[in-house]
Each structure stands twice: as structure tokens, then as C-alpha cells.
mmCIF file of C-alpha atoms and ligand atoms in Angstrom:
data_model
loop_
_atom_site.group_PDB
_atom_site.id
_atom_site.type_symbol
_atom_site.label_atom_id
_atom_site.label_comp_id
_atom_site.label_asym_id
_atom_site.label_seq_id
_atom_site.Cartn_x
_atom_site.Cartn_y
_atom_site.Cartn_z
ATOM 1 C CA MET A 293 112.891 59.698 -86.686
ATOM 2 C CA ASN A 294 112.465 57.371 -83.799
ATOM 3 C CA ILE A 295 114.676 55.639 -81.618
ATOM 4 C CA GLU A 296 113.250 52.360 -82.768
ATOM 5 C CA ARG A 297 113.398 52.753 -86.629
ATOM 6 C CA GLU A 298 116.899 54.519 -86.507
ATOM 7 C CA LEU A 299 118.280 51.647 -84.483
ATOM 8 C CA LYS A 300 116.373 49.236 -86.803
ATOM 9 C CA LYS A 301 118.069 50.719 -89.598
ATOM 10 C CA ARG A 302 122.113 50.809 -88.182
ATOM 11 C CA SER A 303 120.911 46.754 -86.870
ATOM 12 C CA ASN A 304 120.148 45.396 -89.709
ATOM 13 C CA GLN A 305 117.007 44.075 -87.794
ATOM 14 C CA SER A 306 119.612 42.064 -85.728
ATOM 15 C CA CYS A 307 121.088 42.139 -82.252
ATOM 16 C CA GLU A 308 123.733 44.178 -82.096
ATOM 17 C CA LEU A 309 125.268 42.109 -80.010
ATOM 18 C CA CYS A 310 124.861 38.842 -81.004
ATOM 19 C CA GLY A 311 123.116 38.995 -84.073
ATOM 20 C CA ASN A 312 119.443 36.847 -83.333
ATOM 21 C CA THR A 313 116.933 38.547 -85.436
ATOM 22 C CA ASP A 314 114.099 37.640 -82.437
ATOM 23 C CA ASN A 315 112.749 39.657 -79.827
ATOM 24 C CA LEU A 316 114.163 42.983 -80.449
ATOM 25 C CA ASN A 317 114.120 45.316 -77.724
ATOM 26 C CA ILE A 318 115.689 48.974 -77.685
ATOM 27 C CA TYR A 319 118.004 48.639 -74.537
ATOM 28 C CA LEU A 320 119.051 51.950 -73.196
ATOM 29 C CA VAL A 321 122.177 51.524 -72.082
ATOM 30 C CA PRO A 322 123.059 52.646 -68.180
ATOM 31 C CA PRO A 323 123.641 54.978 -66.541
ATOM 32 C CA VAL A 324 120.749 56.570 -68.927
ATOM 33 C CA VAL A 325 121.236 59.786 -69.320
ATOM 34 C CA LYS A 326 118.325 62.750 -69.783
ATOM 35 C CA ASN A 327 117.207 62.915 -73.367
ATOM 36 C CA ALA A 328 119.154 59.488 -74.752
ATOM 37 C CA GLY A 329 119.533 59.118 -78.028
ATOM 38 C CA ILE A 330 120.847 56.069 -80.781
ATOM 39 C CA ASN A 331 124.315 57.312 -79.577
ATOM 40 C CA GLU A 332 122.763 55.751 -75.941
ATOM 41 C CA SER A 333 121.064 52.856 -77.335
ATOM 42 C CA ILE A 334 121.954 49.210 -78.186
ATOM 43 C CA TYR A 335 118.770 47.116 -80.590
ATOM 44 C CA THR A 336 118.877 44.059 -78.611
ATOM 45 C CA CYS A 337 117.541 40.903 -78.161
ATOM 46 C CA THR A 338 115.458 39.678 -74.882
ATOM 47 C CA VAL A 339 117.999 36.689 -74.615
ATOM 48 C CA CYS A 340 121.144 39.505 -73.808
ATOM 49 C CA ILE A 341 119.170 41.626 -71.822
ATOM 50 C CA GLU A 342 117.778 39.021 -69.411
ATOM 51 C CA GLN A 343 121.931 38.234 -69.404
ATOM 52 C CA ILE A 344 122.650 41.823 -68.984
ATOM 53 C CA GLU A 345 120.371 42.507 -66.634
ATOM 54 C CA THR A 346 120.216 38.952 -64.366
ATOM 55 C CA PRO A 347 123.663 38.012 -63.666
ATOM 56 C CA GLU A 348 123.409 35.005 -62.242
ATOM 57 C CA LYS A 349 121.928 33.880 -65.638
ATOM 58 C CA THR A 350 124.514 34.787 -67.742
ATOM 59 C CA ASP A 351 125.680 31.736 -70.068
ATOM 60 C CA VAL A 352 128.755 32.477 -71.282
ATOM 61 C CA ASN A 353 128.806 30.663 -75.068
ATOM 62 C CA HIS A 354 126.266 32.884 -75.265
ATOM 63 C CA TRP A 355 128.662 35.721 -75.216
ATOM 64 C CA ARG A 356 130.910 34.518 -78.044
ATOM 65 C CA CYS A 357 129.305 36.743 -79.696
ATOM 66 C CA LEU A 358 131.126 39.024 -78.743
ATOM 67 C CA ASN A 359 134.346 38.221 -80.713
ATOM 68 C CA ASP A 360 132.068 39.850 -83.086
ATOM 69 C CA SER A 361 130.497 43.002 -81.911
ATOM 70 C CA MET A 362 133.036 43.834 -80.105
ATOM 71 C CA TRP A 363 134.441 45.434 -83.554
ATOM 72 C CA SER A 364 131.319 47.780 -83.650
ATOM 73 C CA GLU A 365 131.735 50.836 -85.377
ATOM 74 C CA HIS A 366 128.795 51.998 -82.557
ATOM 75 C CA LYS A 367 129.814 53.464 -78.688
ATOM 76 C CA ALA A 368 127.207 51.992 -76.933
ATOM 77 C CA VAL A 369 126.969 48.218 -78.244
ATOM 78 C CA GLN A 370 131.799 48.642 -77.703
ATOM 79 C CA VAL A 371 130.019 49.789 -74.429
ATOM 80 C CA MET A 372 128.541 46.728 -73.415
ATOM 81 C CA ALA A 373 130.442 44.760 -74.578
ATOM 82 C CA TRP A 374 133.093 45.278 -72.917
ATOM 83 C CA ARG A 375 131.069 45.516 -70.019
ATOM 84 C CA MET A 376 129.807 41.886 -70.504
ATOM 85 C CA LEU A 377 133.530 40.504 -71.207
ATOM 86 C CA SER A 378 134.501 42.401 -67.968
ATOM 87 C CA ARG A 379 132.226 40.037 -66.427
ATOM 88 C CA LEU A 380 133.274 37.144 -67.912
ATOM 89 C CA ARG A 381 136.712 37.974 -67.714
ATOM 90 C CA ASN A 382 138.120 34.428 -65.020
ATOM 91 C CA GLU A 383 136.810 32.782 -68.203
ATOM 92 C CA GLY A 384 140.392 33.164 -70.101
ATOM 93 C CA TRP A 385 139.107 34.204 -73.716
ATOM 94 C CA PRO A 386 137.309 37.412 -72.903
ATOM 95 C CA GLN A 387 139.959 39.145 -71.285
ATOM 96 C CA ASP A 388 141.837 37.695 -74.477
ATOM 97 C CA LEU A 389 140.056 39.903 -76.187
ATOM 98 C CA LEU A 390 139.559 42.873 -73.552
ATOM 99 C CA ASP A 391 143.022 43.067 -74.424
ATOM 100 C CA MET A 392 142.741 43.246 -77.274
ATOM 101 C CA MET A 393 139.908 46.094 -77.837
ATOM 102 C CA TYR A 394 140.233 49.762 -77.456
ATOM 103 C CA LEU A 395 138.041 52.305 -76.182
ATOM 104 C CA GLU A 396 138.592 56.006 -76.374
ATOM 105 C CA GLU A 397 139.352 57.253 -72.007
ATOM 106 C CA ASP A 398 135.622 58.495 -72.160
ATOM 107 C CA ASP A 399 134.086 55.690 -73.505
ATOM 108 C CA LEU A 400 135.999 53.596 -71.109
ATOM 109 C CA LYS A 401 135.153 55.297 -68.116
ATOM 110 C CA TRP A 402 131.282 55.429 -69.306
ATOM 111 C CA ALA A 403 131.581 51.639 -69.696
ATOM 112 C CA GLN A 404 132.983 51.259 -66.468
ATOM 113 C CA ALA A 405 130.475 53.165 -64.465
ATOM 114 C CA THR A 406 128.409 50.624 -63.327
ATOM 115 C CA GLY A 407 131.122 49.254 -62.153
ATOM 116 C CA GLU A 408 131.040 45.487 -63.925
ATOM 117 C CA GLY A 409 133.846 43.711 -64.250
ATOM 118 C CA GLU A 410 135.297 45.417 -60.268
ATOM 119 C CA ALA A 411 137.326 42.426 -58.781
ATOM 120 C CA PRO A 412 135.131 40.594 -56.223
ATOM 121 C CA GLU A 413 138.560 41.166 -53.962
ATOM 122 C CA ASP A 414 137.913 44.263 -54.080
ATOM 123 C CA LYS A 415 134.168 44.181 -52.398
ATOM 124 C CA ILE A 416 134.143 45.081 -47.907
ATOM 125 C CA ILE A 417 133.229 41.899 -46.845
ATOM 126 C CA HIS A 418 132.581 42.036 -42.945
ATOM 127 C CA ARG A 419 132.649 38.047 -40.997
ATOM 128 C CA ASP A 420 132.776 36.973 -37.630
ATOM 129 C CA SER A 421 135.022 34.983 -36.143
ATOM 130 C CA ASN A 422 134.269 32.313 -36.826
ATOM 131 C CA GLY A 423 134.843 33.859 -40.689
ATOM 132 C CA VAL A 424 131.329 33.598 -41.844
ATOM 133 C CA ILE A 425 130.047 36.328 -43.615
ATOM 134 C CA ILE A 426 127.892 38.433 -41.621
ATOM 135 C CA GLU A 427 125.303 40.671 -44.360
ATOM 136 C CA ALA A 428 123.368 43.830 -42.704
ATOM 137 C CA GLY A 429 120.188 42.664 -40.595
ATOM 138 C CA ASP A 430 121.737 39.632 -38.880
ATOM 139 C CA SER A 431 122.090 39.089 -35.660
ATOM 140 C CA VAL A 432 125.218 38.866 -33.860
ATOM 141 C CA VAL A 433 126.727 38.212 -30.064
ATOM 142 C CA LEU A 434 129.247 39.892 -28.757
ATOM 143 C CA ILE A 435 132.329 36.900 -27.143
ATOM 144 C CA LYS A 436 134.493 39.406 -25.570
ATOM 145 C CA ASP A 437 133.519 42.527 -23.363
ATOM 146 C CA LEU A 438 133.652 45.694 -25.459
ATOM 147 C CA PRO A 439 133.868 48.779 -23.726
ATOM 148 C CA VAL A 440 132.137 51.067 -26.123
ATOM 149 C CA LYS A 441 133.694 53.653 -27.517
ATOM 150 C CA GLY A 442 132.603 57.703 -26.039
ATOM 151 C CA SER A 443 131.447 56.104 -22.993
ATOM 152 C CA SER A 444 131.773 54.246 -19.870
ATOM 153 C CA MET A 445 129.748 51.303 -21.398
ATOM 154 C CA ILE A 446 130.466 48.554 -21.271
ATOM 155 C CA ALA A 447 129.145 46.276 -23.730
ATOM 156 C CA LYS A 448 129.078 42.382 -22.234
ATOM 157 C CA ARG A 449 130.119 39.238 -23.488
ATOM 158 C CA GLY A 450 126.895 36.926 -24.127
ATOM 159 C CA THR A 451 124.802 39.985 -25.358
ATOM 160 C CA SER A 452 123.038 39.904 -28.632
ATOM 161 C CA VAL A 453 122.929 42.452 -30.667
ATOM 162 C CA ARG A 454 120.123 42.164 -33.271
ATOM 163 C CA ARG A 455 119.637 44.006 -37.178
ATOM 164 C CA VAL A 456 123.593 45.003 -37.896
ATOM 165 C CA SER A 457 124.406 47.759 -40.006
ATOM 166 C CA LEU A 458 127.872 47.708 -41.886
ATOM 167 C CA ASP A 459 130.983 49.881 -41.894
ATOM 168 C CA HIS A 460 131.407 50.090 -45.810
ATOM 169 C CA GLU A 461 134.262 51.474 -45.626
ATOM 170 C CA ASN A 462 135.823 48.938 -43.098
ATOM 171 C CA ALA A 463 135.282 45.422 -42.892
ATOM 172 C CA ALA A 464 136.480 45.127 -39.201
ATOM 173 C CA TYR A 465 133.679 47.087 -37.942
ATOM 174 C CA ILE A 466 130.089 46.972 -37.947
ATOM 175 C CA GLU A 467 127.324 48.865 -35.696
ATOM 176 C CA GLY A 468 124.221 47.563 -33.528
ATOM 177 C CA LYS A 469 122.294 48.538 -30.882
ATOM 178 C CA VAL A 470 123.360 47.640 -27.454
ATOM 179 C CA ASP A 471 121.236 49.218 -24.597
ATOM 180 C CA GLY A 472 119.352 51.641 -27.399
ATOM 181 C CA GLN A 473 122.780 52.976 -27.953
ATOM 182 C CA GLN A 474 124.313 52.648 -31.498
ATOM 183 C CA ILE A 475 127.301 51.563 -31.072
ATOM 184 C CA VAL A 476 130.179 50.960 -33.340
ATOM 185 C CA ILE A 477 131.697 47.181 -33.169
ATOM 186 C CA ILE A 478 134.812 44.743 -33.955
ATOM 187 C CA THR A 479 133.357 42.099 -36.180
ATOM 188 C CA LYS A 480 136.505 40.163 -34.726
ATOM 189 C CA TYR A 481 134.754 39.860 -31.278
ATOM 190 C CA VAL A 482 130.969 38.664 -32.569
ATOM 191 C CA LYS A 483 129.920 35.497 -34.034
ATOM 192 C CA LYS A 484 126.877 35.436 -36.135
ATOM 193 C CA ILE A 485 123.304 33.733 -34.460
HETATM 194 ZN ZN1 ZN B 70 121.134 39.286 -77.949
#
């Protein structure tokens, strides 16, 4: 039997997340593995898929459906329910549902694999001396003379540094080229331009 036929049967031809009966598709639950089969797939509607894939389009009320579908016996459905509840946990009720949910250890690892629902404060955010967020590719100007690590060079105050890159492990540092040399720059000594 092919996957679609199996999924149609398993789902009773309705979205396994919200119960919608239109525009149903096979959705391979990420991270997509080689030879993914019915156990790594859910049958779901385009409304759900669009919101899963585009977090900015998430309509909180649509996901009230998880109240039912989180109890699915199918692991792939449980994993997607867990992820969407985690994404929305700050709304309150999704956290209550999450607290009721039980996933086996391996399934929980699978559910967590995409980083869904991780607190934004875990993300490293680089800010300049004024607290303005610096992103990769931005330009900054030095507001202080900076000795360059490992050389006698001093990067002068007022020097602009184009297209900086970020130190992904430390919010205090960015990198950029000054006089053709890639240097580490302390974010609190720059201003974004
Ligand atoms: Zn749906």
C-alpha cells in the first residue's frame, strides 16, 4: 500500500490535527528521514501546513483543535501537536495541554529536534551601545579606540565596519574587517549605522 492510501485510511480522510476534510496532504514530519513512511507522516490540511511552516501566520484559535488531536495514538501526530503547543505555550492553555501530554523519551527527543518552542531568551542577540539589535550584514561605527587582539593595530574610534558577522556563541562580540583585517569587535563599543 502506498503512504497516501494508508494515511487516508488511518485518518478517516480528515486532517489529523484539525479534522478538516478539505485539501489534505501528506506531511513528512521534520527532520525528514530517508525512507520516511507512514510512521513519520501525518495527513493534514493546507491550513495546518501553512501555519506549521510559517510561524508568523499562526492563528492561535485554529490550534484549539489540538485539544483532541494531541491524544492521537500516532506518534507523528503527537509530535506535531507537541510542537505547535510549544510554539503557542505563552497563550496559557497550550501550556496546560502540554502539561497533560505524555511523550515517550525518544518521541520527546523527536518533538524537540526542530527547536520549536525554545524560549527566545535562549537566542543570542547582539546589541550595540544603544541597545539596537545588530544583525549579520549590518554596518557599525566604532565609538572607542579598540586594540586589535593579536596585533599592534588599533582600530580607531569613528572607523566604520561594513557587513559585520556575529559571534553565535557570545552576544558581546561581532566580527568585521578593518583595514583589510578581520577583527573581533566588542558590541558595546559600536553604534549601528
Ligand atoms: Zn488541519
